[in-house]
mmCIF file of C-alpha atoms in Angstrom:
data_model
loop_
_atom_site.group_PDB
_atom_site.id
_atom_site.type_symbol
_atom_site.label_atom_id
_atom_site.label_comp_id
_atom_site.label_asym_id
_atom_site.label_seq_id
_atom_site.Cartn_x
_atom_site.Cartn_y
_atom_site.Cartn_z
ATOM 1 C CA UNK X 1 -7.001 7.033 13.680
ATOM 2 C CA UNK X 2 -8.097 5.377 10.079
ATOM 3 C CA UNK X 3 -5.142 7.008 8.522
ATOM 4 C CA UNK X 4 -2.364 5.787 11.421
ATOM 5 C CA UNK X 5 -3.583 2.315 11.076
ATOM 6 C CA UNK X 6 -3.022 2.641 7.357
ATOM 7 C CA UNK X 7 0.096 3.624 7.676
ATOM 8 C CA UNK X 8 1.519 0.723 9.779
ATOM 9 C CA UNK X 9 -0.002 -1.224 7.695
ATOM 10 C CA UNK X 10 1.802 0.292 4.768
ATOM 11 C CA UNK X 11 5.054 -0.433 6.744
ATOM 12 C CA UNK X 12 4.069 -3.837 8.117
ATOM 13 C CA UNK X 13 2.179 -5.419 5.181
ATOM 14 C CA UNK X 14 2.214 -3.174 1.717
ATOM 15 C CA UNK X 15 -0.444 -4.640 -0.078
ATOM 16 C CA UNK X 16 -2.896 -4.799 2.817
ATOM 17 C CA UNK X 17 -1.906 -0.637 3.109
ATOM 18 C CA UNK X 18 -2.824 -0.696 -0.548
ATOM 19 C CA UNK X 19 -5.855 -2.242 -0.162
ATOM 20 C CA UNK X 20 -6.950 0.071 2.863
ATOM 21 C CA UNK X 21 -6.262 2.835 0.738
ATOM 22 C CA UNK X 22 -7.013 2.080 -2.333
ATOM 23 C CA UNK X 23 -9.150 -1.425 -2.751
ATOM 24 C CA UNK X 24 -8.439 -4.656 -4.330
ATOM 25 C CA UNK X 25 -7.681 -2.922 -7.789
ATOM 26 C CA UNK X 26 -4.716 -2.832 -10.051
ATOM 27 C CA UNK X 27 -2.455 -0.946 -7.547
ATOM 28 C CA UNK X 28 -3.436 -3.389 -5.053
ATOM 29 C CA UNK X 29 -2.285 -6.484 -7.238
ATOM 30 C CA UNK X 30 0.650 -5.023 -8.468
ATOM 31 C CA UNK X 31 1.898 -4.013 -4.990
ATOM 32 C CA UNK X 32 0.956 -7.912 -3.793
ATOM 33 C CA UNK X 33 3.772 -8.654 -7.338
ATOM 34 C CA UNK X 34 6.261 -6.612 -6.267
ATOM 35 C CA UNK X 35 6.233 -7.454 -2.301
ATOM 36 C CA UNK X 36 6.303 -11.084 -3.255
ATOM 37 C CA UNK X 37 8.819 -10.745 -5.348
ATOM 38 C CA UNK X 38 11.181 -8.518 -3.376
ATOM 39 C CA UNK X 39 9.560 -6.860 0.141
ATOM 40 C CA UNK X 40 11.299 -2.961 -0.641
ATOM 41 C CA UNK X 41 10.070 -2.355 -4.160
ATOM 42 C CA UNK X 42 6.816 -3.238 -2.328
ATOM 43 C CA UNK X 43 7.140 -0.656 0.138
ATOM 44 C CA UNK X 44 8.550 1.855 -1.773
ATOM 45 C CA UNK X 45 5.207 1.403 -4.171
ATOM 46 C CA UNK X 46 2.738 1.363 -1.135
ATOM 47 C CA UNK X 47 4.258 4.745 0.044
ATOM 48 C CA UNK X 48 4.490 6.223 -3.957
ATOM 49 C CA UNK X 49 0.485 5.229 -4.229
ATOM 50 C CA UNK X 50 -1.065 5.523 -0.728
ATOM 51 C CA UNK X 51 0.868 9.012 0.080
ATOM 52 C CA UNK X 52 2.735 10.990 -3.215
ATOM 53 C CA UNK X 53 0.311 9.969 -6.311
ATOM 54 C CA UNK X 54 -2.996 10.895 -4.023
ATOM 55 C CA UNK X 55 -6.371 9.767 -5.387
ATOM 56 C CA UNK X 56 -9.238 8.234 -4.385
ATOM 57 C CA UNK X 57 -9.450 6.518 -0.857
ATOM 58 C CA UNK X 58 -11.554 3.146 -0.003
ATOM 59 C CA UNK X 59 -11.241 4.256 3.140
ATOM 60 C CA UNK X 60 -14.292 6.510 4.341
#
């Protein structure tokens, strides 16, 4: 259920999917950069960090 919610989140609102998945953290403020600047770099960052790089989750 954790993981769907991320996800439309990472549709909806990149940086707040980056910051479910991740945390407030460098990926987090670069994502919140590049959706201000331009919403689909944004998105296309979300998805490469929360679901193709893998990592660490914030989410338990």
């Amino acid at each position: 259920m954790l993981e769907l919610i991320a996800l439309v989140a990472t549709i909806l609102l990149p940086p707040l999917g980056v910051a479910l998945k991740k945390g407030l953290g460098t990926d987090f403020i670069i994502n919140l950069i590049l959706t201000l600047l331009f919403f689909i770099p944004g998105l296309i960052h979300a998805v490469y960090v929360n679901y193709i790089a893998g990592g660490t989750r914030a989410i338990a």
